[in-house]
Coordinates of C-alpha atoms in Angstrom, one line a residue:
M13 CA 91.8 115.7 99.1
G14 CA 90.5 112.5 97.2
Q15 CA 89.6 111.1 100.6
C16 CA 87.5 113.5 102.1
G17 CA 86.9 116.6 99.4
D18 CA 87.1 119.4 102.5
L19 CA 89.8 121.7 102.4
A20 CA 89.8 122.2 106.0
E21 CA 90.1 118.8 106.9
V22 CA 92.9 118.5 104.1
A23 CA 94.6 121.3 106.0
R24 CA 93.9 119.1 109.3
R25 CA 95.3 116.2 108.1
T26 CA 98.5 117.6 106.7
G27 CA 99.4 119.7 109.4
S28 CA 98.8 122.9 107.4
R29 CA 96.8 126.0 107.1
H30 CA 93.9 126.3 104.8
G31 CA 95.4 129.0 102.7
A32 CA 98.7 127.1 102.5
V33 CA 96.8 124.1 101.3
E34 CA 95.3 126.2 98.2
R35 CA 98.4 127.7 97.4
Q36 CA 100.3 124.5 96.9
L37 CA 97.4 123.4 94.8
D38 CA 97.8 126.4 92.8
R39 CA 101.6 125.7 92.3
L40 CA 101.0 121.9 91.3
D41 CA 98.3 123.0 88.7
K42 CA 100.9 125.4 87.4
T43 CA 103.8 123.0 87.4
V44 CA 101.6 120.1 85.7
G45 CA 100.2 122.4 83.3
L46 CA 96.6 121.8 83.8
P47 CA 94.0 121.6 86.5
L48 CA 94.2 118.6 89.1
T49 CA 91.2 120.1 91.3
L50 CA 88.0 121.8 90.9
R51 CA 87.4 123.9 94.1
S52 CA 84.8 126.2 95.7
R53 CA 85.5 128.1 98.7
H54 CA 85.6 125.3 101.0
T55 CA 85.3 122.1 99.2
A56 CA 87.3 120.4 96.4
R57 CA 87.4 117.2 94.2
L58 CA 89.8 116.0 92.1
T59 CA 89.7 116.3 88.0
S60 CA 90.1 113.3 86.0
A61 CA 93.6 113.9 85.5
G62 CA 94.1 114.6 89.2
S63 CA 92.6 111.0 90.0
R64 CA 95.2 109.5 87.5
L65 CA 98.0 111.3 89.0
L66 CA 97.1 110.2 92.3
V67 CA 96.9 106.6 91.5
A68 CA 100.4 107.2 89.5
G69 CA 101.7 108.7 92.5
R70 CA 100.4 106.1 95.0
R71 CA 102.0 103.4 92.7
F72 CA 105.6 105.5 92.7
F73 CA 105.9 105.3 96.2
R74 CA 104.8 101.7 96.9
Q75 CA 107.5 100.7 94.1
V76 CA 110.1 102.8 96.1
D77 CA 109.1 101.0 99.3
L78 CA 109.2 97.7 97.6
A79 CA 112.7 98.7 96.0
V80 CA 114.2 99.6 99.3
Q81 CA 112.8 96.4 100.7
T82 CA 114.3 94.5 97.9
N83 CA 117.6 96.0 97.3
I84 CA 118.5 97.3 100.6
F85 CA 117.2 94.5 103.1
G86 CA 117.9 91.0 101.7
R87 CA 119.2 90.7 98.1
G88 CA 122.6 89.9 99.1
S89 CA 125.2 87.9 97.1
E90 CA 122.9 84.8 97.4
A91 CA 120.5 86.2 95.0
V92 CA 122.9 86.7 92.3
D93 CA 122.0 83.2 90.8
A94 CA 118.3 83.7 91.0
P95 CA 116.4 82.7 87.6
A96 CA 115.7 85.0 84.8
V97 CA 112.2 83.8 84.8
L98 CA 110.6 82.0 87.7
A99 CA 108.0 79.3 86.9
I100 CA 105.0 79.4 89.3
A101 CA 102.0 77.3 89.9
S102 CA 99.2 78.6 91.6
A103 CA 96.2 77.5 93.3
E104 CA 95.1 81.4 93.8
P105 CA 94.3 84.0 91.3
L106 CA 97.6 85.7 91.3
L107 CA 96.8 89.4 90.6
E108 CA 98.4 91.3 87.9
D109 CA 100.1 93.7 90.0
V110 CA 101.9 90.9 91.6
V111 CA 103.2 90.0 88.5
E112 CA 104.6 93.5 87.4
D113 CA 105.7 94.5 90.9
A114 CA 107.8 91.3 90.9
A115 CA 109.3 92.5 87.4
A116 CA 109.9 96.0 88.5
T117 CA 111.0 95.6 92.2
L118 CA 112.4 92.1 92.1
D119 CA 113.8 92.0 89.0
I120 CA 112.2 88.6 88.1
L121 CA 109.5 87.6 85.5
L122 CA 106.9 85.4 86.7
S123 CA 105.5 82.5 84.5
V124 CA 102.4 81.8 86.2
R125 CA 100.2 78.8 85.4
H126 CA 96.6 78.3 87.4
D127 CA 95.3 75.1 88.7
T128 CA 93.6 73.4 91.7
P129 CA 95.7 73.0 94.7
H130 CA 96.3 69.2 94.1
Q131 CA 97.2 69.6 90.4
V132 CA 99.6 72.6 91.8
M133 CA 101.4 70.4 94.1
R134 CA 101.5 67.6 91.5
A135 CA 103.4 70.2 89.1
L136 CA 106.0 71.3 92.0
A137 CA 106.7 67.6 92.4
G138 CA 107.1 66.6 88.9
Y139 CA 109.6 69.7 88.6
H140 CA 107.3 71.4 86.0
V141 CA 107.6 74.5 87.9
D142 CA 110.0 76.1 90.5
A143 CA 107.6 77.2 92.9
A144 CA 103.9 76.8 94.1
H145 CA 101.5 79.4 95.6
T146 CA 98.6 77.2 97.3
W147 CA 96.6 76.8 100.5
S148 CA 96.1 74.4 103.3
L149 CA 94.1 73.8 106.3
D150 CA 97.0 72.7 108.7
A151 CA 100.5 73.8 109.1
P152 CA 102.3 73.8 105.4
R153 CA 103.9 70.7 105.0
N154 CA 106.7 69.4 102.4
S155 CA 104.3 66.4 100.9
V156 CA 106.3 66.3 97.7
E157 CA 109.2 64.0 96.9
R158 CA 111.3 67.1 96.0
A159 CA 113.5 69.4 98.5
V160 CA 111.3 72.3 99.0
R161 CA 111.2 75.1 101.4
T162 CA 107.8 76.6 102.8
Y163 CA 107.4 80.3 103.3
G164 CA 104.2 81.5 105.1
V165 CA 102.1 84.2 103.1
L166 CA 98.7 84.9 104.9
D167 CA 96.5 83.8 107.7
D168 CA 93.2 83.9 105.7
P169 CA 90.0 83.7 107.7
L170 CA 87.2 82.5 105.3
W171 CA 83.4 83.9 105.0
V172 CA 80.4 82.4 103.4
T173 CA 78.7 83.3 100.2
L174 CA 75.0 83.5 100.1
P175 CA 72.4 84.1 97.5
F176 CA 70.9 87.6 98.2
D177 CA 67.6 86.1 99.2
H178 CA 68.4 83.8 101.4
P179 CA 66.9 83.9 104.8
L180 CA 70.1 84.2 106.8
A181 CA 71.5 87.2 104.2
G182 CA 70.5 89.8 106.6
R183 CA 72.5 88.8 109.2
N184 CA 76.2 90.3 109.9
A185 CA 77.7 86.8 110.7
V186 CA 76.3 83.5 110.5
S187 CA 77.1 80.0 112.2
L188 CA 77.9 76.9 110.2
A189 CA 75.5 75.1 112.6
D190 CA 72.8 76.8 111.1
L191 CA 73.8 76.3 107.3
R192 CA 74.5 72.5 107.9
D193 CA 71.2 71.8 105.8
E194 CA 72.1 73.7 102.9
N195 CA 73.4 72.6 99.5
W196 CA 77.1 73.6 99.5
V197 CA 80.1 73.5 96.9
S198 CA 83.4 73.1 98.0
E199 CA 87.0 73.1 96.6
V200 CA 89.5 70.2 97.0
G201 CA 93.0 71.0 98.8
P202 CA 96.6 70.1 97.9
D203 CA 96.2 66.8 100.0
S204 CA 92.8 65.8 98.5
E205 CA 91.3 67.4 101.4
V206 CA 87.7 68.9 100.9
L207 CA 87.6 72.4 102.3
V208 CA 84.0 72.7 103.7
A209 CA 83.9 69.3 104.9
R210 CA 87.0 69.8 106.9
I211 CA 86.1 73.1 108.3
F212 CA 82.9 71.5 109.5
Q213 CA 84.6 68.8 111.0
A214 CA 87.1 71.5 112.9
A215 CA 84.1 72.9 114.5
G216 CA 82.9 69.6 115.7
L217 CA 79.9 69.3 113.2
P218 CA 79.1 66.5 110.6
A219 CA 79.7 67.5 107.0
P220 CA 76.8 68.6 105.0
A221 CA 74.7 66.1 103.4
A222 CA 74.2 67.9 100.0
L223 CA 77.8 68.7 99.1
H224 CA 79.2 69.2 95.9
V225 CA 83.1 68.8 95.4
T226 CA 84.4 70.6 92.2
G227 CA 87.1 73.0 91.0
A228 CA 87.2 76.5 91.8
S229 CA 86.0 77.7 88.5
V230 CA 82.9 75.5 88.6
A231 CA 82.5 76.5 92.4
R232 CA 82.5 80.2 91.7
G233 CA 79.8 79.8 88.8
M234 CA 77.4 77.7 90.9
L235 CA 77.9 80.3 93.6
R236 CA 77.2 83.2 91.4
R237 CA 74.0 81.1 89.9
G238 CA 72.6 80.6 93.4
D239 CA 72.9 77.0 93.1
A240 CA 74.7 76.3 96.3
I241 CA 76.5 78.4 99.1
G242 CA 80.3 78.0 99.6
L243 CA 83.4 79.4 101.7
G244 CA 85.8 81.9 100.2
S245 CA 88.3 84.4 101.4
P246 CA 87.7 88.3 101.3
T247 CA 91.6 88.8 100.8
H248 CA 91.5 86.7 97.3
P249 CA 89.2 87.4 94.4
A250 CA 85.8 86.7 95.4
V251 CA 82.2 86.0 93.4
L252 CA 81.1 89.8 93.1
A253 CA 77.5 90.0 91.8
P254 CA 74.2 91.3 93.1
S255 CA 72.9 87.7 93.3
V256 CA 75.1 87.2 96.3
V257 CA 76.1 88.4 99.5
H258 CA 79.3 87.7 101.9
R259 CA 78.8 87.1 105.7
S260 CA 81.2 86.5 108.4
V261 CA 81.2 83.1 110.0
V262 CA 80.8 83.0 113.9
E263 CA 83.3 80.1 114.2
R264 CA 86.0 81.9 112.5
P265 CA 87.3 79.3 110.0
H266 CA 90.7 79.9 108.4
R267 CA 93.3 78.5 105.9
S268 CA 97.0 79.4 105.2
T269 CA 98.5 80.3 102.1
S270 CA 101.9 79.6 101.2
L271 CA 104.8 79.8 99.0
L272 CA 106.7 76.4 98.2
V273 CA 110.1 76.9 96.4
D274 CA 112.8 74.6 95.2
P275 CA 115.7 76.2 97.3
T276 CA 118.3 75.3 94.6
V277 CA 116.6 77.3 92.1
V278 CA 115.1 80.1 94.2
P279 CA 117.4 82.0 96.9
R280 CA 116.1 82.4 100.1
A281 CA 116.1 86.2 99.6
L282 CA 114.2 86.4 96.7
A283 CA 111.4 83.8 98.1
E284 CA 110.9 86.2 101.3
Q285 CA 110.4 89.1 99.2
L286 CA 108.3 87.4 96.8
A287 CA 105.8 85.8 99.7
A288 CA 105.9 89.4 101.4
L289 CA 104.9 91.0 97.9
L290 CA 102.1 88.4 97.3
A291 CA 100.8 89.2 101.1
D292 CA 100.7 92.9 100.5
R293 CA 98.7 92.8 97.5
Y294 CA 96.0 90.4 99.1
L295 CA 95.7 92.8 102.2
R296 CA 95.5 95.8 99.9
R297 CA 92.8 94.3 98.1
F298 CA 91.0 93.6 101.4
A299 CA 91.2 97.1 102.5
E300 CA 90.2 98.5 98.9
H301 CA 87.2 96.1 98.2
H302 CA 86.0 95.0 101.7
R303 CA 86.5 98.0 103.7
D304 CA 83.0 97.6 105.4
L305 CA 84.3 94.6 107.3
L306 CA 86.8 96.7 108.9
R307 CA 84.1 97.9 111.1
D308 CA 83.9 94.6 113.3
P309 CA 86.8 94.9 115.6
W310 CA 87.6 90.9 114.8
W311 CA 88.5 91.8 111.2
T312 CA 90.1 95.0 112.2
R313 CA 92.6 93.2 114.7
W314 CA 93.2 90.4 112.0
H315 CA 94.2 93.0 109.6
R316 CA 96.4 94.9 112.1
E317 CA 98.2 91.9 112.8
Q318 CA 98.7 90.7 109.2
T319 CA 99.8 93.8 108.3
A320 CA 102.4 94.2 111.1
R321 CA 103.5 90.6 110.2
N322 CA 104.1 91.6 106.7
T323 CA 106.3 94.3 107.8
R324 CA 108.8 91.6 109.1
P325 CA 111.2 89.5 106.9
V326 CA 109.3 86.4 105.9
R327 CA 111.0 83.3 108.0
E328 CA 111.0 79.9 106.5
S329 CA 108.6 77.7 108.4
D330 CA 110.9 74.7 107.9
A331 CA 114.0 76.7 109.4
P332 CA 113.0 79.1 112.4
D333 CA 116.3 79.7 113.5
A334 CA 117.2 81.2 109.8
P335 CA 118.8 84.7 110.5
L336 CA 116.4 87.5 109.7
V337 CA 117.0 90.6 107.1
P338 CA 117.0 93.8 108.8
T339 CA 113.5 95.4 109.2
A340 CA 113.1 99.0 108.1
T341 CA 111.4 101.2 111.1
R342 CA 110.7 103.9 108.7
K343 CA 110.5 104.4 104.8
F344 CA 112.2 107.0 102.3
D345 CA 110.8 110.4 101.9
V346 CA 111.2 112.9 99.1
E347 CA 114.1 114.6 100.8
D348 CA 116.1 111.4 101.4
L349 CA 115.6 110.7 97.6
H350 CA 117.1 114.2 97.0
V351 CA 120.1 113.5 99.5
L352 CA 121.1 110.0 97.8
R353 CA 120.8 111.4 94.4
A354 CA 123.1 114.5 95.4
V355 CA 125.7 112.1 97.0
A356 CA 125.6 109.6 94.0
K357 CA 125.9 112.6 91.3
H358 CA 128.8 114.4 93.0
G359 CA 130.6 111.5 94.6
S360 CA 131.1 113.1 98.2
I361 CA 129.5 114.5 100.9
N362 CA 131.1 117.9 100.5
R363 CA 130.0 118.5 97.1
A364 CA 126.8 117.0 97.7
A365 CA 126.2 119.3 100.9
A366 CA 126.9 122.4 98.8
V367 CA 124.7 121.3 95.9
L368 CA 121.8 120.9 98.7
S369 CA 122.6 124.0 100.6
I370 CA 123.4 122.5 103.9
S371 CA 126.6 122.0 105.9
Q372 CA 128.6 119.0 105.5
S373 CA 127.9 118.3 109.2
A374 CA 124.6 118.4 108.8
L375 CA 124.0 116.0 105.7
T376 CA 126.4 113.5 107.4
R377 CA 124.2 113.6 110.6
R378 CA 121.0 113.2 108.2
I379 CA 122.6 110.2 106.2
H380 CA 123.6 108.4 109.7
R381 CA 119.9 109.2 111.2
L382 CA 118.6 107.7 107.8
E383 CA 120.9 104.6 108.2
L384 CA 119.8 103.9 111.9
G385 CA 116.5 104.3 110.8
L386 CA 116.5 102.0 108.2
G387 CA 118.8 99.5 109.8
A388 CA 120.8 99.3 106.6
R389 CA 124.1 100.9 105.4
L390 CA 123.6 103.1 102.2
L391 CA 127.0 104.6 101.9
L392 CA 130.4 103.4 101.9
R393 CA 133.2 105.9 103.4
S394 CA 136.8 105.5 103.1
A395 CA 139.9 108.0 102.8
R396 CA 139.4 108.2 98.9
G397 CA 135.7 109.6 99.4
T398 CA 132.4 108.6 100.2
D399 CA 130.6 106.2 97.4
L400 CA 127.3 104.5 97.7
T401 CA 126.9 100.9 98.5
S402 CA 126.1 98.2 95.5
P403 CA 122.4 98.0 96.8
T404 CA 121.7 101.7 97.1
R405 CA 123.0 101.9 93.3
R406 CA 120.4 99.3 92.5
F407 CA 117.9 101.0 94.2
L408 CA 118.6 104.5 92.5
H409 CA 118.6 102.8 89.2
Q410 CA 115.1 101.4 89.8
L411 CA 114.1 104.7 90.9
A412 CA 115.0 106.4 87.6
R413 CA 112.5 103.6 86.1
F414 CA 109.9 104.3 88.5
E415 CA 110.1 108.2 87.9
A416 CA 110.0 107.6 84.2
E417 CA 106.7 105.7 84.7
F418 CA 105.1 108.6 87.1
H419 CA 106.3 111.3 84.4
D420 CA 104.5 109.4 81.4
T421 CA 101.3 109.2 83.3
A422 CA 101.7 112.9 83.7
V423 CA 102.4 113.4 80.1
A424 CA 99.4 111.5 79.4
C425 CA 97.2 113.5 81.6
R426 CA 98.7 116.7 80.2
S427 CA 98.2 115.6 76.6
I428 CA 94.5 114.6 77.3
G429 CA 93.9 118.0 79.2
L430 CA 95.4 120.2 76.5
S431 CA 93.7 118.4 73.6
A432 CA 90.6 119.1 75.4
T433 CA 91.0 122.9 75.5
H434 CA 93.2 123.1 72.3
R435 CA 96.4 124.4 74.2
Q436 CA 99.9 123.6 73.2
T437 CA 102.5 123.8 75.7
D438 CA 105.4 122.0 77.0
T439 CA 106.1 121.0 80.6
P440 CA 109.8 120.2 81.7
R441 CA 110.1 116.6 82.4
A442 CA 112.0 117.6 85.8
Q443 CA 108.8 119.4 87.2
L444 CA 106.7 116.5 86.6
A445 CA 107.9 114.3 89.6
P446 CA 108.7 116.5 92.2
S447 CA 108.7 113.8 94.6
A448 CA 111.9 112.4 93.0
T449 CA 113.7 114.8 91.3

């Protein structure tokens, strides 16, 4: 409903009837204790509380998916010795969500320092940090005198930032050849390579004569003021201002972003999950802020390929034959969470089946299908009974935290709604997160 606002379309997308959708919305309003939607005969829109709960619900299920990938795929015994705090230097602005999600799902705190790509690599080489997140124009190389492993994060296409009144600003895509005589600004890469100069060289063109080489922050300021044009990435925080426009480049230049870690400090499983988490956040940011680019078939294909790549375990670039962690072919749904909690609470398939009001054989088949779909073992079966695996127990422990966070958002929404209407009633906690109870 937040996407289209048309009840008939909502019914079509959810495979329900119009009346069933309205009844479900009525039950949800009654459960939470305040209206989440404003509806007419055929249309509906979310209230402020409804929008806040939608955001909280999306975050809840994203946390669940990440917790599955973390606990059930790849957090084996080698991750036991992972550091409590991981010091990481980044040449890219790390989104705050990455830091929060790493704490919530990877159980690791990130101590982040931002610098130029060259200084980031120096910090890693000087043992000032345990990991580095940076970009390069070639295949990542271990160019530091320290044992490191490299994990690919994203194949990152570049676009050009132009003043809004530039003669080529009206085009959907521009060529580097048409911009050679412009005033350019460029960052310096980890190996002292000048980004714009290397991109022009790769396109078979001489570097622009007017080329200012500076740091990222100064470059962003020059672009915002219209003092120069430059290359940037739509997956990373870009200069968003009325004074500039962004256009695709005909030559499709790109760079690679990678995560380099000290393998004696950062276990492979943790590095893989952190690299996947970084890629996931950047791809989500691209889809949220630059959806217009997805009208271009090239960008659509790139986004689909990168998203599909990120659903597979990340492989160390310097160890191509390393064993892969099993990949999930499906995600947990609400009923799966009910099932696992029942088994965890009652300690046997038989007792859990009685609580869930299904037969023991039906519950056994459901769990078996779930394990096959996920490609991971969730339960340990023996003559003494049934128990959850240790990764599954860790997952359920995290699930309780995610549910509490979701519940707190609902309570905050309800408090605001009730204060506005001067009502004072209580809502049972167990009803506020029906997705996880």
